[in-house]
XYZ file of C-alpha atoms in Angstrom:
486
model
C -17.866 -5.351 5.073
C -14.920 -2.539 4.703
C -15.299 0.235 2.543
C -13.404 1.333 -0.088
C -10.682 3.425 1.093
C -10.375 6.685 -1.561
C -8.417 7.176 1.991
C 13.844 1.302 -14.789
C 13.239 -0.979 -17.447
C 14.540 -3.740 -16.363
C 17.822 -6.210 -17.350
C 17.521 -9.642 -18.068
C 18.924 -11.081 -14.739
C 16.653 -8.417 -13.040
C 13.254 -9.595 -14.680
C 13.950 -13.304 -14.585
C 14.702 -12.804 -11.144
C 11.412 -10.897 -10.936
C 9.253 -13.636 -12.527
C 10.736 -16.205 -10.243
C 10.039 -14.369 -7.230
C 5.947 -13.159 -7.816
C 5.574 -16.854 -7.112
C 2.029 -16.458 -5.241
C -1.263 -17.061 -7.493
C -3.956 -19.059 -6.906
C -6.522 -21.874 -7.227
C -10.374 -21.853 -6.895
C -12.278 -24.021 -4.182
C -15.804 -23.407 -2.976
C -15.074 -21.378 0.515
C -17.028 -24.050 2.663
C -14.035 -26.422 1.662
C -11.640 -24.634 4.071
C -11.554 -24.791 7.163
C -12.064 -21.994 9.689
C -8.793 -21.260 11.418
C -9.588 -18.557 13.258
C -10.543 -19.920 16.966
C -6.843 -22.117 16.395
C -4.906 -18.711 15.948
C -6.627 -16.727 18.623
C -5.921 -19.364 21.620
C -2.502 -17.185 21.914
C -2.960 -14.478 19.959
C -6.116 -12.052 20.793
C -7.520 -9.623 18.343
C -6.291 -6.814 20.572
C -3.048 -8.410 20.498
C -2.923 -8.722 16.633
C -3.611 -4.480 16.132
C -0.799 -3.947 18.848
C 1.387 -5.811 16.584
C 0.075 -3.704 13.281
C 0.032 -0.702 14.866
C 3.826 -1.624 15.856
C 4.719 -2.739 11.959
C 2.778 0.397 10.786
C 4.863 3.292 12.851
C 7.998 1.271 11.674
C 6.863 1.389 8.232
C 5.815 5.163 7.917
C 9.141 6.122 9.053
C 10.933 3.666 6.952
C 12.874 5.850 4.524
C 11.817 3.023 1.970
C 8.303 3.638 2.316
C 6.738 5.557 -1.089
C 4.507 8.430 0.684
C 2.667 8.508 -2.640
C -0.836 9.328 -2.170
C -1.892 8.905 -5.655
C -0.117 5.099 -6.375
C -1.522 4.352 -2.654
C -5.126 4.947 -3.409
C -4.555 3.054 -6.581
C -3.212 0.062 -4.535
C -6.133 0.249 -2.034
C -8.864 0.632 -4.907
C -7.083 -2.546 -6.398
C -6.888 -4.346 -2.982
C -10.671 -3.655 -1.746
C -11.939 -4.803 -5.110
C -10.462 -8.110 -4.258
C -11.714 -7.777 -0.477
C -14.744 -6.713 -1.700
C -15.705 -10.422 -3.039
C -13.948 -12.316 -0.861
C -15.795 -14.718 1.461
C -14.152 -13.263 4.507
C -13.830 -9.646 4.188
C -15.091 -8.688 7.710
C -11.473 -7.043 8.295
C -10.187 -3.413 7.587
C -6.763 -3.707 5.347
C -4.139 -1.219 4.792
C -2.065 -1.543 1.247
C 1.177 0.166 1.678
C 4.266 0.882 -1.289
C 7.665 0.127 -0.289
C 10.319 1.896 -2.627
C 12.480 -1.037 -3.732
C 13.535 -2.377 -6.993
C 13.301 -6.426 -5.383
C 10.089 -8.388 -6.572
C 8.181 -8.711 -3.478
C 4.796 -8.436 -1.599
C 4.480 -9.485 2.145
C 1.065 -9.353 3.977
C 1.336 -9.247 8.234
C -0.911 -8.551 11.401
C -3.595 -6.058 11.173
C -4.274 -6.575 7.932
C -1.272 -4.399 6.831
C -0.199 -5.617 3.070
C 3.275 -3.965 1.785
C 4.046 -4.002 -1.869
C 7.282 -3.473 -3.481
C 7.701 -0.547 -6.654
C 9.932 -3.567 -8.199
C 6.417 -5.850 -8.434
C 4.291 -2.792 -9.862
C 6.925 -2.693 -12.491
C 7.572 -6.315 -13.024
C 3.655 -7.332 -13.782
C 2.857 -7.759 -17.267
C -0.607 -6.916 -16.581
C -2.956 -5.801 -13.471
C -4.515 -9.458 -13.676
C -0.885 -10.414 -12.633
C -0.904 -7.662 -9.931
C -4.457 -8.461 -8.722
C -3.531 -12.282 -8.338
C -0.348 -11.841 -5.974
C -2.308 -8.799 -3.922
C -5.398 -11.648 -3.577
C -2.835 -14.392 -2.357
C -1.740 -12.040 0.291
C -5.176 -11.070 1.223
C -5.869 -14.446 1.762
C -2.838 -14.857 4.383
C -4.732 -12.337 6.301
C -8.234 -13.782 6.049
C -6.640 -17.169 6.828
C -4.601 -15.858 9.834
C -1.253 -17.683 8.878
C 0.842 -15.889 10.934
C -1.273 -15.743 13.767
C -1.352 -19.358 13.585
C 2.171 -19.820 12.862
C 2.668 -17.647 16.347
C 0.267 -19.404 18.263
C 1.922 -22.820 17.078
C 4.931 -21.395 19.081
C 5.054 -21.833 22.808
C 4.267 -18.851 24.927
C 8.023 -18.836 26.196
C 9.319 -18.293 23.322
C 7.711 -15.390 22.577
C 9.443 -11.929 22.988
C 7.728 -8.426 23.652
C 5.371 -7.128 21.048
C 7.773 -4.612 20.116
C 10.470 -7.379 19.216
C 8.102 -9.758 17.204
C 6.433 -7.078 15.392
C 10.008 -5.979 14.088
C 10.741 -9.932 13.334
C 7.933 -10.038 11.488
C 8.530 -6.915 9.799
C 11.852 -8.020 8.751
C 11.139 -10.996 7.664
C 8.179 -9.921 5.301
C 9.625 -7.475 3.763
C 13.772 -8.482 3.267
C 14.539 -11.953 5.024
C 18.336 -11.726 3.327
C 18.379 -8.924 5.971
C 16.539 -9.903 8.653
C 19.156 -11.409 11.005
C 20.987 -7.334 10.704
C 17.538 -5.960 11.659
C 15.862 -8.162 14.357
C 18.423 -6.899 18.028
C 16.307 -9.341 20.238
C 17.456 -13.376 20.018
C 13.875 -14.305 20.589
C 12.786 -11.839 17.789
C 15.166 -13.913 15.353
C 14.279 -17.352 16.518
C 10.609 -16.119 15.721
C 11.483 -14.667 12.611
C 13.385 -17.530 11.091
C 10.317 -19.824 11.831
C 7.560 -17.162 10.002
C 8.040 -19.083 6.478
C 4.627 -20.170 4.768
C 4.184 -24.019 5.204
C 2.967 -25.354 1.807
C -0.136 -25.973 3.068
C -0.869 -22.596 4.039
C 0.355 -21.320 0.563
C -1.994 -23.704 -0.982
C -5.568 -22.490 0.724
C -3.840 -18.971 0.083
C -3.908 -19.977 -3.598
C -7.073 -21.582 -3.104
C -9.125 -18.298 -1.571
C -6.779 -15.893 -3.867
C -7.736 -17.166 -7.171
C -11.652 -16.907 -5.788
C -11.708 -13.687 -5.063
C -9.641 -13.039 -8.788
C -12.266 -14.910 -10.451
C -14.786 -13.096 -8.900
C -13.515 -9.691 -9.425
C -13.515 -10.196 -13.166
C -9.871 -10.523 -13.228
C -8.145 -12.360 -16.269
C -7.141 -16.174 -14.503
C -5.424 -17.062 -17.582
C -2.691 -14.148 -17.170
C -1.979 -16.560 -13.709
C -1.172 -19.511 -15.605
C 0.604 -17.923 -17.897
C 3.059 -16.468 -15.366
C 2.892 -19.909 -13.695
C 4.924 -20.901 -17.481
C 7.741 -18.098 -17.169
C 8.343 -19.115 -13.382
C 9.191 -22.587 -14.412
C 11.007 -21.551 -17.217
C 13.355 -19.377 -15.157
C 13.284 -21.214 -12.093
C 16.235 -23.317 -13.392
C 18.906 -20.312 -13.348
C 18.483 -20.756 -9.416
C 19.979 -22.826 -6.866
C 20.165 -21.751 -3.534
C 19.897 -17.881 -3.876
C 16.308 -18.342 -4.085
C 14.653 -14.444 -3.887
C 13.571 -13.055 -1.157
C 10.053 -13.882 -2.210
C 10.486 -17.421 -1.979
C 12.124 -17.585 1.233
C 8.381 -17.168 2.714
C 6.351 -18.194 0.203
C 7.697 -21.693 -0.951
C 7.289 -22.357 -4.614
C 6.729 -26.077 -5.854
C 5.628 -27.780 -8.852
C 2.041 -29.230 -7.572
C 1.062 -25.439 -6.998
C 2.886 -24.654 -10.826
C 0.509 -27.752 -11.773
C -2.814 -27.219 -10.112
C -2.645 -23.573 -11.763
C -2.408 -24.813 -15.149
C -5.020 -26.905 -14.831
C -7.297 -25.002 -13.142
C -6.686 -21.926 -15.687
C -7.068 -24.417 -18.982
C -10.303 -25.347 -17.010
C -11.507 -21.782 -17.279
C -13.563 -19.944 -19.965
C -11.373 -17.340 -22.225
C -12.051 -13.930 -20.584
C -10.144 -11.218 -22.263
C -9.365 -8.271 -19.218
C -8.396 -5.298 -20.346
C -5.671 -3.238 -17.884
C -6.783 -0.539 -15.957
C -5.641 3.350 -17.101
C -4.748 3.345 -13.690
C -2.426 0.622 -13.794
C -0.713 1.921 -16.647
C -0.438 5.340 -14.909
C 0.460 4.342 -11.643
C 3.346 2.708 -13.729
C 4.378 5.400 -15.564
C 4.425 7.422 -12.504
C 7.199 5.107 -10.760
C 9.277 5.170 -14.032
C 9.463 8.546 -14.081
C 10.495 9.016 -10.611
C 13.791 6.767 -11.556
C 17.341 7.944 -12.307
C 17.744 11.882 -12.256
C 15.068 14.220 -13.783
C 17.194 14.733 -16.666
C 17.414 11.004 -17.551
C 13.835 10.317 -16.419
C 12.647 13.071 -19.423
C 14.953 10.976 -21.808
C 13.145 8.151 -21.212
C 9.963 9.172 -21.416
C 10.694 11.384 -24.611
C 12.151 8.378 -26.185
C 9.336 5.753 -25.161
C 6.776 8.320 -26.977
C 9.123 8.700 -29.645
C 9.435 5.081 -30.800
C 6.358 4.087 -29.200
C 7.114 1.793 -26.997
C 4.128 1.925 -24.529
C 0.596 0.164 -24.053
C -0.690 3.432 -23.347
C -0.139 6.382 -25.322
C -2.131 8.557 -22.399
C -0.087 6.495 -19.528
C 3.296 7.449 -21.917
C 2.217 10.931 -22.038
C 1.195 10.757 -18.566
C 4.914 9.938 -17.661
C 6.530 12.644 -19.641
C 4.739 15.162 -17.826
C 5.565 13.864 -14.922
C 9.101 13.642 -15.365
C 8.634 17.591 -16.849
C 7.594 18.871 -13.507
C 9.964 16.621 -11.844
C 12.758 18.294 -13.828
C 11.516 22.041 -13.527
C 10.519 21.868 -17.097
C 6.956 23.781 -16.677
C 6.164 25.094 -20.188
C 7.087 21.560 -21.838
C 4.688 19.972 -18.573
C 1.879 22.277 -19.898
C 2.135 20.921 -22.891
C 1.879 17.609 -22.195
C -0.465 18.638 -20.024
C -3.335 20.235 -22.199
C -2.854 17.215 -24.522
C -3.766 15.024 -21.776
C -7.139 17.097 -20.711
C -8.106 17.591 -24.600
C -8.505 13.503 -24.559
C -11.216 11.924 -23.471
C -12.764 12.451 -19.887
C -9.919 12.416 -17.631
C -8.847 10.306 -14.888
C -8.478 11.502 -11.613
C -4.243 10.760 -11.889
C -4.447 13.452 -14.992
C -6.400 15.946 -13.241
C -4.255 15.625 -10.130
C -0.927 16.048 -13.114
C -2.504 19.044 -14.160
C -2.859 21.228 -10.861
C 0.129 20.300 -9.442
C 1.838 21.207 -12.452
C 0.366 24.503 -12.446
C 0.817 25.060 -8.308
C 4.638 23.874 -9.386
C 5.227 26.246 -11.673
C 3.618 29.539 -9.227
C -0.071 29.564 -11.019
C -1.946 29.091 -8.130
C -5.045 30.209 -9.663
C -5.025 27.594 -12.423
C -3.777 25.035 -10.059
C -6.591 26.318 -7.515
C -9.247 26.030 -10.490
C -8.112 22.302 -11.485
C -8.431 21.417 -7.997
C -11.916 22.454 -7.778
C -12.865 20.828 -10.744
C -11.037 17.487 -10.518
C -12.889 17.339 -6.683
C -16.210 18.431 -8.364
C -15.528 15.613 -11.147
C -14.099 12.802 -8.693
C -15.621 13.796 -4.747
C -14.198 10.249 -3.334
C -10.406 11.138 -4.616
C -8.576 12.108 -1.818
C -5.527 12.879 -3.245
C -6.770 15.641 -5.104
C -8.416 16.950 -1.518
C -4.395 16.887 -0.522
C -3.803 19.630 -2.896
C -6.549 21.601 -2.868
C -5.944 22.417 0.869
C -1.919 22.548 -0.387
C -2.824 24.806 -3.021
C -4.895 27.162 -0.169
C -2.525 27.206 2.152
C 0.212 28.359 -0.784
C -1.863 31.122 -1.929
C -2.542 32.243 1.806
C -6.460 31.468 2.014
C -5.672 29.924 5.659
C -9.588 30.482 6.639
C -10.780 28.373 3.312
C -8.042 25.923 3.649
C -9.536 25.210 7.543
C -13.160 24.655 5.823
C -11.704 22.167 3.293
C -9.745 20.335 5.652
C -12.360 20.290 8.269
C -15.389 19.458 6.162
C -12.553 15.946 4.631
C -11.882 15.408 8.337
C -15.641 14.921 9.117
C -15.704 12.214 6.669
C -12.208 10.746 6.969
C -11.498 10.960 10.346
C -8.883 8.323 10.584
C -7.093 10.033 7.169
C -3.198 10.707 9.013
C -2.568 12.965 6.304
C -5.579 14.846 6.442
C -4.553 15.533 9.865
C -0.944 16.510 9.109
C -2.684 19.128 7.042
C -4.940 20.414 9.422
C -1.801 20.708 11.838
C -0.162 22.720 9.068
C -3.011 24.844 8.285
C -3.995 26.176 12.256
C 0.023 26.512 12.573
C -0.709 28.965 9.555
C -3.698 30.323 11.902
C -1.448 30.613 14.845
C -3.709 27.792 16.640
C -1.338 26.192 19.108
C -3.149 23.805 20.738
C -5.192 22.875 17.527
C -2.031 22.200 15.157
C -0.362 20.171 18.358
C -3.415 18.519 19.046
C -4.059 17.906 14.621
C 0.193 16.652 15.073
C -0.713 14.145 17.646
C -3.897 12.836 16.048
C -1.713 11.870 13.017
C 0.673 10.399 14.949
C -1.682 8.118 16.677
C -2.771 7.131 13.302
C 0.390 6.549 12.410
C 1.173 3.984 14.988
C 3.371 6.021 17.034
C 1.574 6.708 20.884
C 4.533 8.094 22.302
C 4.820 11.165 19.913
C 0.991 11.331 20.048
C 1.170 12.509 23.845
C 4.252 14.556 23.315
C 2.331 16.471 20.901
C -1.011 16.747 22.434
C 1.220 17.921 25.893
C 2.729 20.900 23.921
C -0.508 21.698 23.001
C -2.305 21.985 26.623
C 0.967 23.951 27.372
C 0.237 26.324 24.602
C -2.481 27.218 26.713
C -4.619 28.921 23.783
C -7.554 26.949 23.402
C -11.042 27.333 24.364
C -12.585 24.953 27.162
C -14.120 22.933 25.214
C -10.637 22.108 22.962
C -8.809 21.757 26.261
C -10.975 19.341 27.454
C -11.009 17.067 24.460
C -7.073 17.258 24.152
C -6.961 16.071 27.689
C -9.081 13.180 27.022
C -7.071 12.215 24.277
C -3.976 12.279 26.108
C -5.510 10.464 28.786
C -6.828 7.663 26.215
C -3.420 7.852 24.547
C -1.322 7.179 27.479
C -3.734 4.318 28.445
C -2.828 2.372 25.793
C 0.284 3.052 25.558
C 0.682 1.414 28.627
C -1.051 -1.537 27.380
C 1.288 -1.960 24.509
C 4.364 -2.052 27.083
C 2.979 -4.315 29.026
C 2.590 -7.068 26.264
């Protein structure tokens, strides 16, 4: 079983565009009653084959200018999506839960377990049992192998390289009223126009989804309720259906069977998570210009128009330090930690507000005690070895980031920091080799043995560190190979 990994208000036409396109909740069946599809998808399409493919989607995605390098609403997103993995009947996988910056109401799950949400759906669900229900539906793609079954119902001739389908796929997950601008290869595009969910695979998707929501004390009834407002506003469309719904076909048995299945269940009252609130507030405060982004917050607090005063707080501070505003941020800030015991999104506020505005000692001493207070966060490890580095405690910041790496190994950030911090050092080799590692994780081979290259030429290591980076290259450049040749 994985573990957990701790690796603008909207218009009318906006949100009724948003309810009709989180069309993707789901329906509970005992797991024996599916079938198991996973010898049917792997005639064609090998396991190896399927994490060529991810690793492919992944590099495209990190260097996406629309993906959301947010530590802090990432680990929120993979705390949410391993709880649902968690009690899922087939949770032998590893999954990676990724943000994409864009306003459109959308979630897309693809090879490798890699699912992509869209800022627009964080800010479009009326409550994390909404959230939880579309991020189980796309689990349950994955466990159910759709696409690799939807592949493998192709013929092997039609097929184009790895590096073709994984963009096709890629396009068409995450924009398909783009995908004909992004996919170059003619095979990639016939591919990509046939990767739309068949109803029947959107109905066991519904089926496992609203199993593992059940099951993870989630609120069913919030699911039927959104079921209601899709079918309300599903008559303003024709045939400009969102993008949602170009892969994930909506139709009224699925609007049915969740109504009934939801006035089968008991009441369950779920309240939201802080986190969800926060993670929230977080993305409407990075909207519009600093200046604007304080407004709102100021005036939300003002006429109290939140669900959470601390999440509404939350926001104005972060809008504060967005907009250089350090002494209001403070503020804000010490109202926050006077509440009850914080969360580890507050304590993370506080010391980067204080490394913002030049205190490194108070951010340094927030660090240490939001770490002491939450040991699996590991966005508040990020800036603890930040605030190190800033404050020039190079030797301490190589501990920290060597003592996360023994537990996190496969952490590309964590690595990206180490690179920084023996750059700091004046380790060559080390901060080329620490480069590379991250760019393996990050999908991306080729830079991996570029990096690891300059540092054997750096010529600066010891024996032992010159022998490991030439392993690495050697393993590196193996399978790169491999990946051409599929």
């Amino acid at each position: 079983m994985p573990t957990f990994s701790p690796d603008r208000p909207m218009g009318r036409p906006l949100m009724l565009r948003a309810l009709l396109a989180l069309a993707l909740v789901a329906q509970p069946v005992a797991a024996s009653d599916l079938p198991d599809l996973g010898e049917v998808s792997r005639q064609y399409f090998s396991d190896q084959e399927e994490q060529a493919i991810g690793r492919a989607i992944m590099r495209d995605v990190y260097v996406d200018p629309r993906y959301l390098d947010d530590p802090e609403i990432e680990a929120y997103l993979n705390q949410l999506g391993y709880k649902l993995v968690s009690v899922s009947t087939r949770n032998q996988r590893e999954f990676t839960f990724f943000v994409v910056n864009d306003p459109t109401i959308n979630a897309f799950a693809m090879p490798g377990g890699n699912i992509g949400v869209h800022t627009g759906l964080l800010l479009a669900a009326q409550s994390e049992s909404e959230l939880a229900s579309v991020v189980a539906h796309e689990i349950s793609h994955v466990t159910q192998d759709h696409i690799a079954r939807m592949i493998a119902a192709q013929s092997q001739s039609q097929w184009p390289t790895m590096a073709a389908l994984a963009l096709a796929l890629l396009a068409a997950r995450s924009n398909p009223n783009v995908a004909s601008a992004a996919v170059a290869s003619t095979q990639a595009y016939s591919i990509q126009n046939q990767l739309n969910y068949s109803r029947d695979y959107e109905r066991e998707a519904d089926r496992l989804g609203y199993e593992m929501l059940t099951r993870a004390d989630y609120d069913p009834r919030g699911m039927s309720g959104f079921f209601s407002r899709l079918q309300r506003a599903n008559r303003f469309y024709d045939s400009s259906a969102p993008a949602y719904l170009r892969t994930h076909p909506l139709t009224t048995e699925r609007i049915a069977d969740m109504q009934a299945r939801s006035e089968g269940s008991s009441y369950q009252q779920v309240e939201d998570s802080l986190e969800f609130q926060l993670v929230r507030a977080r993305l409407r405060a990075q909207e519009n210009s600093p200046a604007d982004a304080v407004l709102a917050a100021r005036t939300a607090l003002k006429e109290k128009r939140y669900g959470s005063e601390t999440a509404a707080r939350y926001g104005l501070a972060t809008a504060l330090v967005r907009a250089r505003q350090f002494k209001d941020a403070e503020s804000e800030v010490q109202k926050l930690l006077s509440g009850k015991p914080a969360s580890p999104m507050i304590q993370q506020l506080a010391a980067d507000a204080a490394l913002a505005a030049g205190n490194q000692a108070l951010a340094l001493q927030r660090y240490q005690a939001g770490n002491a207070a939450h040991p699996g966060y590991r966005p508040l490890q990020y800036g603890h070895i930040q605030a190190l580095l800033a404050a020039g405690r190079n030797g301490d910041a190589l501990k920290q980031v060597d003592k996360e790496l023994s537990l996190y190994p496969l952490d590309r950030r964590l690595w990206r920091l180490a690179a920084q911090t023996h750059a700091q050092l004046g380790h060559r080799l080390q901060s080329h080799r620490a480069q590379a590692e991250a760019a393996a994780l990050s999908g991306n081979l080729v830079a991996a043995i570029e990096q690891v290259s300059l540092g054997i030429k750096a010529g600066d290591g010891s024996f032992y560190e010159l022998s490991a980076a030439e392993a690495r290259r050697r393993e590196w450049e193996a399978a790169e190979k491999s990946q051409r040749k599929n």
